[in-house]
Amino acid sequence: MDGPVKLRTRMLAVSTAFLVTGTVLGGCAGTANSSNDGGGGGGEVTLALVAYSTPQAAYEQLIAAFQKTDAGKKIKFTQSYGASGDQSRAVASGLKADIVAFSLEPDITRLVTAKLVDASWNSDQYKGMITDSVAVIGTRKGNPKNLKTWDDLAKPGVQVLTPNPFTSGGAKWNILAGYGAKSQKGTDKAAGAAYLDALFKNVPVQDNSGRASLQTFTSGKGDAFISYENEALFAQKNGQAVDYTVPDDTILIENPIAVTTNSAHPAEAKAFLDFLHTPAAQKIYADNGYRPVVKDAGGSFPHPSGLFTVGDLGGWSKVNKELFDPAQSVMASIEQKLGISTSAAPSPAASKK
C-alpha cells in the first residue's frame, strides 16, 4: 500500500526520570512471585494480577477505583508486569495468577493449552478483549529526519527501535503493522518479508518489551520507534518531547484478559474483570491512551482509513507460523542473520508489587 498516506502528528512529552523508574514501569520481562494468598481478616482476599508491561499506570488507577466499589472494597492485589510473552510463559511455568492481561491473544492461548485458562475465555461480547490500540511511528521532537511512512523506516542510515518479537507481544504488533502495509494485507508475502528484512537492518537494539524499548528511545538511542499508540500517549503525558504519526495503513491492536482456572478466588477475579468492562473503568483506560472496547466510554482517537486486523492477515495461527516460529519463519531467519536470539525463556520480573 504505497498510495498517499495521511499522517497525524502530535507533540509528546514524557519525563525521562519517570520512564526509568523500574518499580513504576516494570519494562523488562518478568516472573514475579505473588505473595499472600489472601484470606485476611474481615473476608479480605488477595488477587494476583499478571500483566504485560505497558498498562501498569492504568492498572494502578483501575485497582484503586475498583477498591472503592462494594465488590472491591475487601480485595487486595499483587501485581507483576513484564514482556507479554515472558509473563505468559511464567504463568504456564507456575507463576501464581488470578487475572492475566496480555498484549496479544496467543499469550492467552498458551494458557488455554496448559489448561490454566478456560477455552471459553473469549466467548463474551468483547471476544475476551479489554482494550484496543494501533501501531504508530514515533520520532524525535520536530521529526528531524522526516520519518513519516513505513518506507522511511527502511531507508539507509535510519535507526529504528522495536523490541524482540520472541519476547514481546508489542514487537509482534509492530512487525505485523509494517508487514501488513507492505504486503497488501498479506497478499504479497515476498514484499512483506523483504520489507522486514530491510527494516531490521536498521534496528540497533531489540529490548525485551515495548516499555523497555520506549525507555531506550527516550534515553537518546535511535531516530524512530514503532509502538502502541497508547505508549506514545503515555509519553505525551509525562515529559519527554517526541512526535508520532499514525499512518493510514496500520494494524488494530487487540489486548486480551482472562481469569485463570486455578484462581483461589474466581468470583472475586470475575468481579474485577466485570468492573474493567464498565464505562467508568474503560474511561480510565482511555485516559491512559487505550482505545476502549466499550462504546462511548471516552477518549478521542483517529480512525486510519487503511486500518486492518490480524484476521485480515489470516489470523494468529497463520502469522505465528509464517512470521514468528522461533525455528523456521520470516523473523527467525532475519534474527539469525543479525545474531539475535529467538529463544524466549522466562527471566526474573522487573516489576512486582
Tab-separated table of N, CA, C and O in Angstrom, residues 170-276:
chain	number	residue	atom	x	y	z
A	170	GLY	N	4.245	-6.685	21.982
A	170	GLY	CA	4.228	-5.419	21.270
A	170	GLY	C	5.052	-5.468	20.003
A	170	GLY	O	4.689	-4.879	18.975
A	171	ALA	N	6.191	-6.155	20.049
A	171	ALA	CA	7.039	-6.277	18.871
A	171	ALA	C	6.306	-6.990	17.734
A	171	ALA	O	6.454	-6.628	16.560
A	172	LYS	N	5.520	-8.002	18.074
A	172	LYS	CA	4.762	-8.704	17.032
A	172	LYS	C	3.765	-7.764	16.365
A	172	LYS	O	3.615	-7.753	15.141
A	173	TRP	N	3.082	-6.961	17.183
A	173	TRP	CA	2.145	-5.996	16.600
A	173	TRP	C	2.884	-5.018	15.692
A	173	TRP	O	2.405	-4.676	14.594
A	174	ASN	N	4.052	-4.530	16.131
A	174	ASN	CA	4.824	-3.593	15.320
A	174	ASN	C	5.180	-4.191	13.969
A	174	ASN	O	5.072	-3.541	12.922
A	175	ILE	N	5.635	-5.437	14.013
A	175	ILE	CA	6.038	-6.134	12.787
A	175	ILE	C	4.845	-6.354	11.870
A	175	ILE	O	4.920	-6.139	10.653
A	176	LEU	N	3.729	-6.773	12.449
A	176	LEU	CA	2.538	-7.018	11.637
A	176	LEU	C	2.022	-5.742	10.991
A	176	LEU	O	1.464	-5.784	9.883
A	177	ALA	N	2.199	-4.603	11.663
A	177	ALA	CA	1.754	-3.337	11.082
A	177	ALA	C	2.521	-3.039	9.797
A	177	ALA	O	1.926	-2.779	8.740
A	178	GLY	N	3.857	-3.080	9.866
A	178	GLY	CA	4.655	-2.815	8.673
A	178	GLY	C	4.498	-3.895	7.623
A	178	GLY	O	4.391	-3.603	6.422
A	179	TYR	N	4.473	-5.145	8.065
A	179	TYR	CA	4.315	-6.265	7.125
A	179	TYR	C	2.980	-6.185	6.400
A	179	TYR	O	2.914	-6.344	5.172
A	180	GLY	N	1.912	-5.939	7.144
A	180	GLY	CA	0.590	-5.867	6.526
A	180	GLY	C	0.478	-4.739	5.533
A	180	GLY	O	-0.113	-4.890	4.452
A	181	ALA	N	1.068	-3.582	5.880
A	181	ALA	CA	1.020	-2.430	4.974
A	181	ALA	C	1.792	-2.697	3.689
A	181	ALA	O	1.334	-2.354	2.594
A	182	LYS	N	2.971	-3.310	3.797
A	182	LYS	CA	3.833	-3.505	2.633
A	182	LYS	C	3.523	-4.773	1.847
A	182	LYS	O	4.000	-4.933	0.721
A	183	SER	N	2.732	-5.671	2.422
A	183	SER	CA	2.401	-6.927	1.723
A	183	SER	C	0.986	-6.920	1.172
A	183	SER	O	0.483	-7.962	0.757
A	184	GLN	N	0.353	-5.734	1.171
A	184	GLN	CA	-1.053	-5.656	0.740
A	184	GLN	C	-1.922	-6.593	1.571
A	184	GLN	O	-2.629	-7.449	1.073
A	185	LYS	N	-1.809	-6.447	2.908
A	185	LYS	CA	-2.544	-7.275	3.873
A	185	LYS	C	-2.264	-8.764	3.693
A	185	LYS	O	-3.149	-9.609	3.809
A	186	GLY	N	-1.016	-9.077	3.417
A	186	GLY	CA	-0.602	-10.469	3.330
A	186	GLY	C	-0.748	-11.103	1.968
A	186	GLY	O	-0.394	-12.276	1.799
A	187	THR	N	-1.203	-10.378	0.976
A	187	THR	CA	-1.383	-10.960	-0.362
A	187	THR	C	-0.069	-11.034	-1.135
A	187	THR	O	0.041	-11.798	-2.094
A	188	ASP	N	0.932	-10.241	-0.741
A	188	ASP	CA	2.253	-10.292	-1.365
A	188	ASP	C	3.275	-10.557	-0.264
A	188	ASP	O	3.946	-9.653	0.237
A	189	LYS	N	3.380	-11.834	0.099
A	189	LYS	CA	4.230	-12.203	1.238
A	189	LYS	C	5.696	-11.886	0.992
A	189	LYS	O	6.422	-11.502	1.916
A	190	ALA	N	6.143	-12.030	-0.256
A	190	ALA	CA	7.547	-11.761	-0.561
A	190	ALA	C	7.881	-10.292	-0.308
A	190	ALA	O	8.936	-9.966	0.246
A	191	ALA	N	6.972	-9.404	-0.691
A	191	ALA	CA	7.196	-7.976	-0.463
A	191	ALA	C	7.217	-7.660	1.029
A	191	ALA	O	8.037	-6.863	1.495
A	192	GLY	N	6.315	-8.305	1.770
A	192	GLY	CA	6.281	-8.085	3.212
A	192	GLY	C	7.550	-8.564	3.886
A	192	GLY	O	8.115	-7.878	4.754
A	193	ALA	N	8.041	-9.753	3.498
A	193	ALA	CA	9.266	-10.305	4.088
A	193	ALA	C	10.477	-9.457	3.728
A	193	ALA	O	11.356	-9.221	4.568
A	194	ALA	N	10.517	-8.973	2.485
A	194	ALA	CA	11.634	-8.121	2.062
A	194	ALA	C	11.646	-6.824	2.858
A	194	ALA	O	12.718	-6.318	3.228
A	195	TYR	N	10.466	-6.295	3.128
A	195	TYR	CA	10.400	-5.068	3.922
A	195	TYR	C	10.937	-5.303	5.328
A	195	TYR	O	11.730	-4.504	5.840
A	196	LEU	N	10.531	-6.394	5.959
A	196	LEU	CA	11.000	-6.669	7.326
A	196	LEU	C	12.507	-6.871	7.356
A	196	LEU	O	13.188	-6.447	8.300
A	197	ASP	N	13.058	-7.509	6.338
A	197	ASP	CA	14.490	-7.709	6.265
A	197	ASP	C	15.223	-6.366	6.218
A	197	ASP	O	16.216	-6.154	6.928
A	198	ALA	N	14.706	-5.444	5.402
A	198	ALA	CA	15.317	-4.116	5.304
A	198	ALA	C	15.132	-3.328	6.594
A	198	ALA	O	16.055	-2.652	7.067
A	199	LEU	N	13.947	-3.416	7.178
A	199	LEU	CA	13.662	-2.685	8.410
A	199	LEU	C	14.603	-3.101	9.530
A	199	LEU	O	15.197	-2.253	10.222
A	200	PHE	N	14.761	-4.405	9.740
A	200	PHE	CA	15.533	-4.867	10.891
A	200	PHE	C	17.040	-4.664	10.728
A	200	PHE	O	17.777	-4.731	11.711
A	201	LYS	N	17.500	-4.372	9.521
A	201	LYS	CA	18.882	-3.947	9.365
A	201	LYS	C	19.102	-2.593	10.016
A	201	LYS	O	20.239	-2.216	10.320
A	202	ASN	N	18.003	-1.858	10.239
A	202	ASN	CA	18.062	-0.535	10.853
A	202	ASN	C	17.751	-0.537	12.341
A	202	ASN	O	17.635	0.519	12.952
A	203	VAL	N	17.574	-1.724	12.935
A	203	VAL	CA	17.213	-1.814	14.355
A	203	VAL	C	18.471	-2.123	15.167
A	203	VAL	O	18.954	-3.258	15.164
A	204	PRO	N	19.036	-1.144	15.873
A	204	PRO	CA	20.292	-1.363	16.590
A	204	PRO	C	20.139	-2.092	17.914
A	204	PRO	O	21.086	-2.696	18.414
A	205	VAL	N	18.952	-2.015	18.513
A	205	VAL	CA	18.696	-2.612	19.820
A	205	VAL	C	17.312	-3.238	19.807
A	205	VAL	O	16.350	-2.614	19.360
A	206	GLN	N	17.218	-4.479	20.288
A	206	GLN	CA	15.921	-5.124	20.442
A	206	GLN	C	15.712	-5.427	21.925
A	206	GLN	O	16.164	-6.447	22.427
A	207	ASP	N	15.028	-4.538	22.612
A	207	ASP	CA	14.724	-4.764	24.026
A	207	ASP	C	13.682	-5.870	24.154
A	207	ASP	O	13.095	-6.331	23.170
A	208	ASN	N	13.421	-6.293	25.400
A	208	ASN	CA	12.519	-7.427	25.592
A	208	ASN	C	11.071	-7.040	25.832
A	208	ASN	O	10.219	-7.905	25.991
A	209	SER	N	10.761	-5.729	25.836
A	209	SER	CA	9.363	-5.307	25.958
A	209	SER	C	9.187	-3.948	25.301
A	209	SER	O	10.163	-3.213	25.081
A	210	GLY	N	7.927	-3.599	25.040
A	210	GLY	CA	7.632	-2.307	24.451
A	210	GLY	C	8.023	-1.159	25.360
A	210	GLY	O	8.550	-0.135	24.901
A	211	ARG	N	7.778	-1.295	26.661
A	211	ARG	CA	8.124	-0.223	27.586
A	211	ARG	C	9.637	-0.037	27.663
A	211	ARG	O	10.141	1.092	27.697
A	212	ALA	N	10.393	-1.137	27.671
A	212	ALA	CA	11.854	-1.028	27.697
A	212	ALA	C	12.365	-0.361	26.423
A	212	ALA	O	13.310	0.429	26.454
A	213	SER	N	11.738	-0.665	25.297
A	213	SER	CA	12.138	-0.048	24.034
A	213	SER	C	11.890	1.453	24.051
A	213	SER	O	12.719	2.253	23.588
A	214	LEU	N	10.755	1.868	24.605
A	214	LEU	CA	10.464	3.291	24.723
A	214	LEU	C	11.485	3.970	25.633
A	214	LEU	O	11.958	5.082	25.361
A	215	GLN	N	11.864	3.328	26.723
A	215	GLN	CA	12.875	3.876	27.624
A	215	GLN	C	14.205	4.073	26.899
A	215	GLN	O	14.886	5.092	27.077
A	216	THR	N	14.578	3.091	26.079
A	216	THR	CA	15.822	3.206	25.324
A	216	THR	C	15.773	4.396	24.377
A	216	THR	O	16.742	5.154	24.250
A	217	PHE	N	14.629	4.593	23.732
A	217	PHE	CA	14.491	5.722	22.812
A	217	PHE	C	14.574	7.050	23.554
A	217	PHE	O	15.288	7.961	23.144
A	218	THR	N	13.850	7.170	24.641
A	218	THR	CA	13.842	8.438	25.372
A	218	THR	C	15.182	8.731	26.036
A	218	THR	O	15.473	9.879	26.370
A	219	SER	N	16.016	7.704	26.207
A	219	SER	CA	17.353	7.921	26.754
A	219	SER	C	18.318	8.422	25.687
A	219	SER	O	19.465	8.772	26.005
A	220	GLY	N	17.882	8.453	24.416
A	220	GLY	CA	18.693	9.054	23.364
A	220	GLY	C	19.074	8.157	22.214
A	220	GLY	O	19.717	8.614	21.258
A	221	LYS	N	18.697	6.889	22.233
A	221	LYS	CA	19.075	5.948	21.183
A	221	LYS	C	18.040	5.932	20.073
A	221	LYS	O	16.848	5.837	20.326
A	222	GLY	N	18.483	6.000	18.813
A	222	GLY	CA	17.576	5.812	17.692
A	222	GLY	C	16.982	7.093	17.145
A	222	GLY	O	16.944	8.135	17.804
A	223	ASP	N	16.493	7.000	15.895
A	223	ASP	CA	15.820	8.111	15.222
A	223	ASP	C	14.304	7.966	15.271
A	223	ASP	O	13.582	8.955	15.142
A	224	ALA	N	13.830	6.742	15.418
A	224	ALA	CA	12.392	6.473	15.422
A	224	ALA	C	12.121	5.233	16.252
A	224	ALA	O	13.019	4.430	16.522
A	225	PHE	N	10.875	5.085	16.674
A	225	PHE	CA	10.454	3.857	17.345
A	225	PHE	C	9.080	3.475	16.817
A	225	PHE	O	8.305	4.328	16.384
A	226	ILE	N	8.797	2.189	16.839
A	226	ILE	CA	7.467	1.685	16.489
A	226	ILE	C	6.834	1.207	17.785
A	226	ILE	O	7.470	0.513	18.583
A	227	SER	N	5.582	1.583	17.999
A	227	SER	CA	4.980	1.235	19.286
A	227	SER	C	3.469	1.347	19.218
A	227	SER	O	2.895	1.742	18.204
A	228	TYR	N	2.852	0.988	20.348
A	228	TYR	CA	1.430	1.224	20.522
A	228	TYR	C	1.139	2.719	20.540
A	228	TYR	O	1.922	3.515	21.055
A	229	GLU	N	-0.017	3.087	20.044
A	229	GLU	CA	-0.490	4.465	20.188
A	229	GLU	C	-0.526	4.872	21.658
A	229	GLU	O	-0.172	6.005	22.012
A	230	ASN	N	-0.949	3.965	22.529
A	230	ASN	CA	-1.053	4.321	23.942
A	230	ASN	C	0.315	4.588	24.563
A	230	ASN	O	0.443	5.374	25.494
A	231	GLU	N	1.377	3.967	24.049
A	231	GLU	CA	2.712	4.274	24.542
A	231	GLU	C	3.114	5.691	24.157
A	231	GLU	O	3.747	6.412	24.929
A	232	ALA	N	2.755	6.099	22.947
A	232	ALA	CA	3.029	7.463	22.533
A	232	ALA	C	2.261	8.456	23.405
A	232	ALA	O	2.780	9.494	23.803
A	233	LEU	N	1.019	8.120	23.696
A	233	LEU	CA	0.222	8.996	24.551
A	233	LEU	C	0.727	8.992	25.990
A	233	LEU	O	0.661	10.009	26.686
A	234	PHE	N	1.224	7.865	26.446
A	234	PHE	CA	1.875	7.794	27.760
A	234	PHE	C	3.047	8.774	27.793
A	234	PHE	O	3.249	9.516	28.756
A	235	ALA	N	3.825	8.772	26.703
A	235	ALA	CA	4.949	9.691	26.614
A	235	ALA	C	4.462	11.133	26.649
A	235	ALA	O	5.060	11.986	27.298
A	236	GLN	N	3.380	11.408	25.965
A	236	GLN	CA	2.825	12.761	25.915
A	236	GLN	C	2.506	13.285	27.306
A	236	GLN	O	2.702	14.465	27.595
A	237	LYS	N	2.028	12.397	28.161
A	237	LYS	CA	1.594	12.822	29.491
A	237	LYS	C	2.753	13.131	30.426
A	237	LYS	O	2.556	13.811	31.431
A	238	ASN	N	3.915	12.615	30.135
A	238	ASN	CA	4.922	12.542	31.195
A	238	ASN	C	6.290	13.142	30.912
A	238	ASN	O	7.270	12.735	31.517
A	239	GLY	N	6.431	14.027	29.933
A	239	GLY	CA	7.594	14.912	29.958
A	239	GLY	C	8.605	14.989	28.862
A	239	GLY	O	9.156	16.052	28.682
A	240	GLN	N	8.917	13.930	28.113
A	240	GLN	CA	9.948	13.990	27.080
A	240	GLN	C	9.315	14.310	25.727
A	240	GLN	O	8.424	13.605	25.283
A	241	ALA	N	9.786	15.363	25.070
A	241	ALA	CA	9.162	15.806	23.820
A	241	ALA	C	9.569	14.919	22.653
A	241	ALA	O	10.742	14.832	22.286
A	242	VAL	N	8.598	14.239	22.066
A	242	VAL	CA	8.767	13.482	20.829
A	242	VAL	C	7.510	13.671	20.000
A	242	VAL	O	6.493	14.166	20.487
A	243	ASP	N	7.585	13.308	18.741
A	243	ASP	CA	6.421	13.334	17.855
A	243	ASP	C	6.012	11.910	17.513
A	243	ASP	O	6.811	10.976	17.659
A	244	TYR	N	4.801	11.743	17.042
A	244	TYR	CA	4.431	10.444	16.467
A	244	TYR	C	3.436	10.639	15.331
A	244	TYR	O	2.770	11.662	15.249
A	245	THR	N	3.369	9.669	14.452
A	245	THR	CA	2.434	9.694	13.339
A	245	THR	C	1.632	8.401	13.304
A	245	THR	O	2.135	7.338	13.672
A	246	VAL	N	0.390	8.516	12.882
A	246	VAL	CA	-0.475	7.352	12.686
A	246	VAL	C	-0.690	7.194	11.179
A	246	VAL	O	-1.473	7.935	10.589
A	247	PRO	N	-0.012	6.257	10.531
A	247	PRO	CA	-0.215	6.069	9.093
A	247	PRO	C	-1.630	5.558	8.800
A	247	PRO	O	-2.245	4.911	9.647
A	248	ASP	N	-2.121	5.845	7.616
A	248	ASP	CA	-3.420	5.294	7.234
A	248	ASP	C	-3.402	3.771	7.261
A	248	ASP	O	-4.393	3.135	7.625
A	249	ASP	N	-2.283	3.169	6.852
A	249	ASP	CA	-2.166	1.713	6.805
A	249	ASP	C	-1.454	1.225	8.059
A	249	ASP	O	-0.225	1.280	8.166
A	250	THR	N	-2.231	0.776	9.024
A	250	THR	CA	-1.664	0.255	10.268
A	250	THR	C	-2.621	-0.784	10.845
A	250	THR	O	-3.724	-0.989	10.324
A	251	ILE	N	-2.187	-1.446	11.899
A	251	ILE	CA	-2.961	-2.573	12.423
A	251	ILE	C	-3.716	-2.208	13.695
A	251	ILE	O	-3.240	-1.407	14.502
A	252	LEU	N	-4.894	-2.770	13.850
A	252	LEU	CA	-5.660	-2.644	15.083
A	252	LEU	C	-5.096	-3.632	16.095
A	252	LEU	O	-5.073	-4.836	15.865
A	253	ILE	N	-4.639	-3.106	17.222
A	253	ILE	CA	-4.068	-3.921	18.295
A	253	ILE	C	-5.178	-4.262	19.285
A	253	ILE	O	-5.873	-3.376	19.770
A	254	GLU	N	-5.347	-5.535	19.590
A	254	GLU	CA	-6.405	-6.002	20.486
A	254	GLU	C	-5.777	-6.733	21.670
A	254	GLU	O	-5.045	-7.701	21.485
A	255	ASN	N	-6.061	-6.261	22.887
A	255	ASN	CA	-5.411	-6.766	24.092
A	255	ASN	C	-6.362	-7.624	24.926
A	255	ASN	O	-7.404	-7.145	25.371
A	256	PRO	N	-6.010	-8.897	25.182
A	256	PRO	CA	-6.902	-9.822	25.887
A	256	PRO	C	-6.699	-9.844	27.399
A	256	PRO	O	-5.660	-9.440	27.920
A	257	ILE	N	-7.715	-10.361	28.079
A	257	ILE	CA	-7.670	-10.523	29.533
A	257	ILE	C	-8.490	-11.760	29.900
A	257	ILE	O	-9.444	-12.110	29.202
A	258	ALA	N	-8.116	-12.431	30.989
A	258	ALA	CA	-8.853	-13.631	31.401
A	258	ALA	C	-8.616	-13.938	32.870
A	258	ALA	O	-7.615	-13.507	33.459
A	259	VAL	N	-9.541	-14.688	33.454
A	259	VAL	CA	-9.396	-15.247	34.801
A	259	VAL	C	-8.818	-16.651	34.656
A	259	VAL	O	-9.191	-17.395	33.747
A	260	THR	N	-7.906	-17.020	35.529
A	260	THR	CA	-7.292	-18.344	35.432
A	260	THR	C	-8.195	-19.416	36.047
A	260	THR	O	-9.001	-19.130	36.938
A	261	THR	N	-8.030	-20.626	35.585
A	261	THR	CA	-8.841	-21.740	36.087
A	261	THR	C	-8.429	-22.173	37.484
A	261	THR	O	-9.223	-22.785	38.207
A	262	ASN	N	-7.185	-21.882	37.872
A	262	ASN	CA	-6.713	-22.299	39.193
A	262	ASN	C	-6.736	-21.154	40.210
A	262	ASN	O	-6.101	-21.232	41.254
A	263	SER	N	-7.464	-20.091	39.890
A	263	SER	CA	-7.595	-18.981	40.841
A	263	SER	C	-8.218	-19.479	42.141
A	263	SER	O	-9.212	-20.212	42.137
A	264	ALA	N	-7.655	-19.045	43.256
A	264	ALA	CA	-8.221	-19.393	44.559
A	264	ALA	C	-9.478	-18.584	44.849
A	264	ALA	O	-10.254	-18.940	45.738
A	265	HIS	N	-9.691	-17.514	44.080
A	265	HIS	CA	-10.820	-16.612	44.316
A	265	HIS	C	-11.484	-16.248	42.985
A	265	HIS	O	-11.471	-15.084	42.571
A	266	PRO	N	-12.061	-17.223	42.296
A	266	PRO	CA	-12.606	-16.965	40.954
A	266	PRO	C	-13.747	-15.953	40.940
A	266	PRO	O	-13.870	-15.175	39.990
A	267	ALA	N	-14.576	-15.936	41.969
A	267	ALA	CA	-15.693	-14.991	41.990
A	267	ALA	C	-15.180	-13.558	42.084
A	267	ALA	O	-15.659	-12.656	41.390
A	268	GLU	N	-14.194	-13.348	42.960
A	268	GLU	CA	-13.628	-12.005	43.108
A	268	GLU	C	-12.866	-11.589	41.842
A	268	GLU	O	-12.912	-10.421	41.437
A	269	ALA	N	-12.159	-12.536	41.235
A	269	ALA	CA	-11.437	-12.225	39.998
A	269	ALA	C	-12.416	-11.859	38.888
A	269	ALA	O	-12.185	-10.912	38.119
A	270	LYS	N	-13.524	-12.582	38.814
A	270	LYS	CA	-14.542	-12.275	37.810
A	270	LYS	C	-15.170	-10.906	38.084
A	270	LYS	O	-15.482	-10.147	37.144
A	271	ALA	N	-15.344	-10.565	39.354
A	271	ALA	CA	-15.899	-9.258	39.694
A	271	ALA	C	-14.981	-8.143	39.208
A	271	ALA	O	-15.444	-7.106	38.708
A	272	PHE	N	-13.672	-8.347	39.338
A	272	PHE	CA	-12.717	-7.353	38.848
A	272	PHE	C	-12.791	-7.251	37.332
A	272	PHE	O	-12.798	-6.148	36.761
A	273	LEU	N	-12.877	-8.396	36.677
A	273	LEU	CA	-12.989	-8.404	35.208
A	273	LEU	C	-14.256	-7.684	34.764
A	273	LEU	O	-14.231	-6.898	33.795
A	274	ASP	N	-15.355	-7.935	35.447
A	274	ASP	CA	-16.607	-7.246	35.109
A	274	ASP	C	-16.469	-5.736	35.296
A	274	ASP	O	-16.953	-4.946	34.477
A	275	PHE	N	-15.805	-5.337	36.376
A	275	PHE	CA	-15.596	-3.911	36.620
A	275	PHE	C	-14.793	-3.275	35.491
A	275	PHE	O	-15.081	-2.148	35.054
A	276	LEU	N	-13.784	-3.993	34.987
A	276	LEU	CA	-12.938	-3.439	33.936
A	276	LEU	C	-13.693	-3.179	32.643
A	276	LEU	O	-13.238	-2.397	31.795
